[in-house]
Amino acid sequence: MNAAPLRLVVIVGSTREGRFGPTVADWFAEEARAHAGVDIDVIDLAEADITHVLCGEPTPEVAAITPRLAAADAFVVVTPEYNHSYPASLKAAIDWHYVQWQAKPVGFVSYGGLGGGLRAVEHLRQVFAELHAVTVRETVSFHMAWERFGQDGTPHDADIVSGAAKRMLDQLVWWGRALRQAREELPYGA
């Protein structure tokens, strides 16, 4: 079995001005860095100028994320909930790519109001299933997220949410290693 560290891409899904996503993503990326056997790459869709993809015009920044997604063994999507679903920027990034998601696990960190982004996650599970990705059961969800973090970007209930993050990362590592080995033995779709 390949013992190399699992390549985990954390995707910041919101591109809105004044967004809370970077606070949540930064916290999660630190949790993931502390997890044994994981290398982290953070892709912020705001930096990828993903809005042009919505018009069918890929930018060099969008093209630059493609090999990073392809190199990943697993993904974590950090998403807010907009109108009971996930942001258009995230949908555009997902739809612009196809084989990069196949036979890889996906976890979710969501945030929002009372729903904590869970409706966005449920929609994303259906989309990733169609792309032949495997979503893990465990998630991290922040209800009323802006009230759950201190000024330093640390959650007020750090022990509880760190435990949730660890459980999700454990599942991602298990699936990531299993699926990486399977892809090495027989490329997906071969």
Short mmCIF file of C-alpha atoms in Angstrom, two decimals:
data_model
loop_
_atom_site.label_atom_id
_atom_site.label_comp_id
_atom_site.label_asym_id
_atom_site.label_seq_id
_atom_site.Cartn_x
_atom_site.Cartn_y
_atom_site.Cartn_z
CA MET A 1 0.00 0.00 0.00
CA ASN A 2 1.22 3.54 -0.84
CA ALA A 3 2.25 5.15 2.46
CA ALA A 4 2.72 8.64 1.00
CA PRO A 5 0.75 11.37 2.77
CA LEU A 6 -2.78 11.84 1.56
CA ARG A 7 -3.09 14.93 -0.66
CA LEU A 8 -6.12 16.79 0.71
CA VAL A 9 -7.50 19.80 -1.15
CA VAL A 10 -9.62 22.17 0.93
CA ILE A 11 -11.91 24.26 -1.27
CA VAL A 12 -13.26 27.60 -0.03
CA GLY A 13 -16.60 27.77 -1.85
CA SER A 14 -17.82 31.31 -1.24
CA THR A 15 -16.60 34.24 -3.32
CA ARG A 16 -18.84 36.97 -1.90
CA GLU A 17 -17.34 40.17 -0.55
CA GLY A 18 -17.33 40.14 3.24
CA ARG A 19 -17.62 36.33 3.29
CA PHE A 20 -17.02 34.28 6.43
CA GLY A 21 -15.61 31.29 4.53
CA PRO A 22 -11.91 32.09 4.97
CA THR A 23 -12.31 32.11 8.77
CA VAL A 24 -13.89 28.66 8.71
CA ALA A 25 -11.47 27.33 6.09
CA ASP A 26 -8.39 28.62 7.93
CA TRP A 27 -9.56 26.93 11.13
CA PHE A 28 -10.23 23.65 9.32
CA ALA A 29 -6.93 23.73 7.41
CA GLU A 30 -5.08 23.98 10.74
CA GLU A 31 -7.06 21.03 12.09
CA ALA A 32 -6.17 19.03 8.97
CA ARG A 33 -2.48 19.98 9.16
CA ALA A 34 -2.41 18.51 12.67
CA HIS A 35 -3.85 15.21 11.39
CA ALA A 36 -1.23 12.55 10.73
CA GLY A 37 -0.56 11.55 7.14
CA VAL A 38 -2.22 14.50 5.38
CA ASP A 39 -0.73 17.19 3.12
CA ILE A 40 -2.98 20.24 2.65
CA ASP A 41 -3.61 22.43 -0.39
CA VAL A 42 -6.18 25.22 0.03
CA ILE A 43 -7.99 26.47 -3.08
CA ASP A 44 -9.92 29.69 -2.56
CA LEU A 45 -12.39 30.09 -5.41
CA ALA A 46 -12.34 33.87 -4.94
CA GLU A 47 -8.69 33.79 -6.03
CA ALA A 48 -9.50 31.53 -9.00
CA ASP A 49 -11.75 34.20 -10.57
CA ILE A 50 -14.42 31.53 -10.95
CA THR A 51 -17.12 34.04 -11.94
CA HIS A 52 -15.86 33.99 -15.54
CA VAL A 53 -16.57 30.27 -15.72
CA LEU A 54 -20.23 31.09 -15.08
CA CYS A 55 -20.14 32.86 -18.46
CA GLY A 56 -18.26 29.99 -20.12
CA GLU A 57 -14.93 31.82 -20.15
CA PRO A 58 -12.22 29.98 -18.21
CA THR A 59 -9.41 32.15 -16.90
CA PRO A 60 -5.77 31.20 -16.36
CA GLU A 61 -6.58 31.13 -12.63
CA VAL A 62 -9.31 28.53 -13.22
CA ALA A 63 -6.99 26.49 -15.42
CA ALA A 64 -4.38 26.63 -12.65
CA ILE A 65 -6.62 24.81 -10.18
CA THR A 66 -7.26 21.87 -12.53
CA PRO A 67 -3.93 20.07 -11.90
CA ARG A 68 -4.25 20.75 -8.18
CA LEU A 69 -7.64 19.01 -8.17
CA ALA A 70 -6.27 16.18 -10.30
CA ALA A 71 -3.37 15.62 -7.88
CA ALA A 72 -5.70 15.39 -4.87
CA ASP A 73 -6.47 12.13 -3.11
CA ALA A 74 -9.39 13.69 -1.20
CA PHE A 75 -11.34 16.92 -0.89
CA VAL A 76 -13.02 18.98 1.79
CA VAL A 77 -15.52 21.56 0.60
CA VAL A 78 -16.05 24.53 2.90
CA THR A 79 -19.44 25.91 1.95
CA PRO A 80 -21.99 28.40 3.18
CA GLU A 81 -25.68 27.95 2.65
CA TYR A 82 -27.17 30.43 0.19
CA ASN A 83 -30.94 30.19 -0.36
CA HIS A 84 -31.09 26.61 1.00
CA SER A 85 -28.25 25.46 -1.25
CA TYR A 86 -24.61 26.13 -2.08
CA PRO A 87 -23.01 29.05 -3.98
CA ALA A 88 -22.99 29.34 -7.77
CA SER A 89 -19.21 29.79 -7.67
CA LEU A 90 -18.86 26.35 -6.14
CA LYS A 91 -21.22 24.80 -8.69
CA ALA A 92 -19.22 26.37 -11.52
CA ALA A 93 -15.93 25.02 -10.14
CA ILE A 94 -17.39 21.55 -9.70
CA ASP A 95 -19.02 21.45 -13.13
CA TRP A 96 -15.95 22.81 -14.93
CA HIS A 97 -14.06 19.71 -13.80
CA TYR A 98 -15.11 16.10 -14.14
CA VAL A 99 -12.47 13.36 -13.97
CA GLN A 100 -10.63 15.22 -11.21
CA TRP A 101 -13.36 14.21 -8.72
CA GLN A 102 -13.77 10.58 -9.79
CA ALA A 103 -13.09 7.79 -7.30
CA LYS A 104 -12.04 10.21 -4.56
CA PRO A 105 -13.64 10.99 -1.19
CA VAL A 106 -15.23 14.33 -0.35
CA GLY A 107 -15.96 15.76 3.09
CA PHE A 108 -17.85 18.90 4.02
CA VAL A 109 -17.45 21.78 6.43
CA SER A 110 -20.56 23.95 6.29
CA TYR A 111 -21.68 27.14 7.92
CA GLY A 112 -24.67 29.41 7.93
CA GLY A 113 -27.62 30.51 10.01
CA LEU A 114 -29.88 28.12 11.88
CA GLY A 115 -29.38 25.38 9.29
CA GLY A 116 -25.59 25.55 9.58
CA GLY A 117 -25.20 24.90 5.87
CA LEU A 118 -26.54 21.36 6.09
CA ARG A 119 -28.98 21.86 3.19
CA ALA A 120 -26.04 22.92 1.02
CA VAL A 121 -24.22 19.73 1.99
CA GLU A 122 -27.21 17.56 1.09
CA HIS A 123 -27.35 19.13 -2.38
CA LEU A 124 -23.61 18.69 -2.82
CA ARG A 125 -23.82 14.99 -1.93
CA GLN A 126 -26.09 14.43 -4.94
CA VAL A 127 -23.79 16.36 -7.27
CA PHE A 128 -20.66 14.51 -6.16
CA ALA A 129 -22.41 11.15 -6.46
CA GLU A 130 -23.10 11.98 -10.10
CA LEU A 131 -19.39 12.75 -10.54
CA HIS A 132 -18.43 9.31 -9.18
CA ALA A 133 -17.00 10.70 -5.96
CA VAL A 134 -17.59 9.20 -2.51
CA THR A 135 -18.88 11.53 0.19
CA VAL A 136 -18.08 10.68 3.79
CA ARG A 137 -20.81 10.63 6.39
CA GLU A 138 -19.18 12.81 9.06
CA THR A 139 -19.36 16.58 8.57
CA VAL A 140 -18.49 19.71 10.49
CA SER A 141 -21.30 22.25 10.67
CA PHE A 142 -21.39 25.72 12.20
CA HIS A 143 -24.87 27.02 13.00
CA MET A 144 -24.92 30.83 13.36
CA ALA A 145 -21.25 30.63 12.41
CA TRP A 146 -20.34 34.28 12.92
CA GLU A 147 -21.32 33.89 16.59
CA ARG A 148 -19.31 30.68 17.05
CA PHE A 149 -15.83 32.09 16.38
CA GLY A 150 -13.73 34.47 18.43
CA GLN A 151 -11.84 37.44 17.03
CA ASP A 152 -8.77 35.23 16.65
CA GLY A 153 -10.62 32.84 14.28
CA THR A 154 -10.88 30.05 16.85
CA PRO A 155 -14.25 28.43 17.55
CA HIS A 156 -15.64 29.03 21.04
CA ASP A 157 -16.38 25.30 21.38
CA ALA A 158 -13.01 24.22 19.96
CA ASP A 159 -12.94 20.80 21.66
CA ILE A 160 -16.31 19.79 20.25
CA VAL A 161 -15.72 20.94 16.67
CA SER A 162 -12.14 19.63 16.69
CA GLY A 163 -13.56 16.23 17.58
CA ALA A 164 -15.99 16.45 14.65
CA ALA A 165 -13.15 17.49 12.33
CA LYS A 166 -11.00 14.57 13.50
CA ARG A 167 -13.80 12.06 12.88
CA MET A 168 -14.33 13.42 9.36
CA LEU A 169 -10.59 13.46 8.64
CA ASP A 170 -10.27 9.86 9.87
CA GLN A 171 -12.96 8.82 7.38
CA LEU A 172 -11.36 10.85 4.57
CA VAL A 173 -7.97 9.28 5.21
CA TRP A 174 -9.43 5.77 5.22
CA TRP A 175 -11.36 6.32 1.98
CA GLY A 176 -8.55 8.36 0.44
CA ARG A 177 -5.98 5.61 0.98
CA ALA A 178 -8.32 2.84 -0.15
CA LEU A 179 -9.37 4.67 -3.30
CA ARG A 180 -5.82 5.79 -4.11
CA GLN A 181 -4.67 2.17 -3.94
CA ALA A 182 -7.59 1.08 -6.13
CA ARG A 183 -6.81 3.81 -8.72
CA GLU A 184 -3.13 2.74 -8.74
CA GLU A 185 -4.06 -0.90 -9.33
CA LEU A 186 -6.71 -0.18 -11.95
CA PRO A 187 -7.44 3.34 -13.20
CA TYR A 188 -11.05 4.30 -12.59
CA GLY A 189 -13.27 3.57 -15.58
CA ALA A 190 -10.68 1.25 -17.18
#
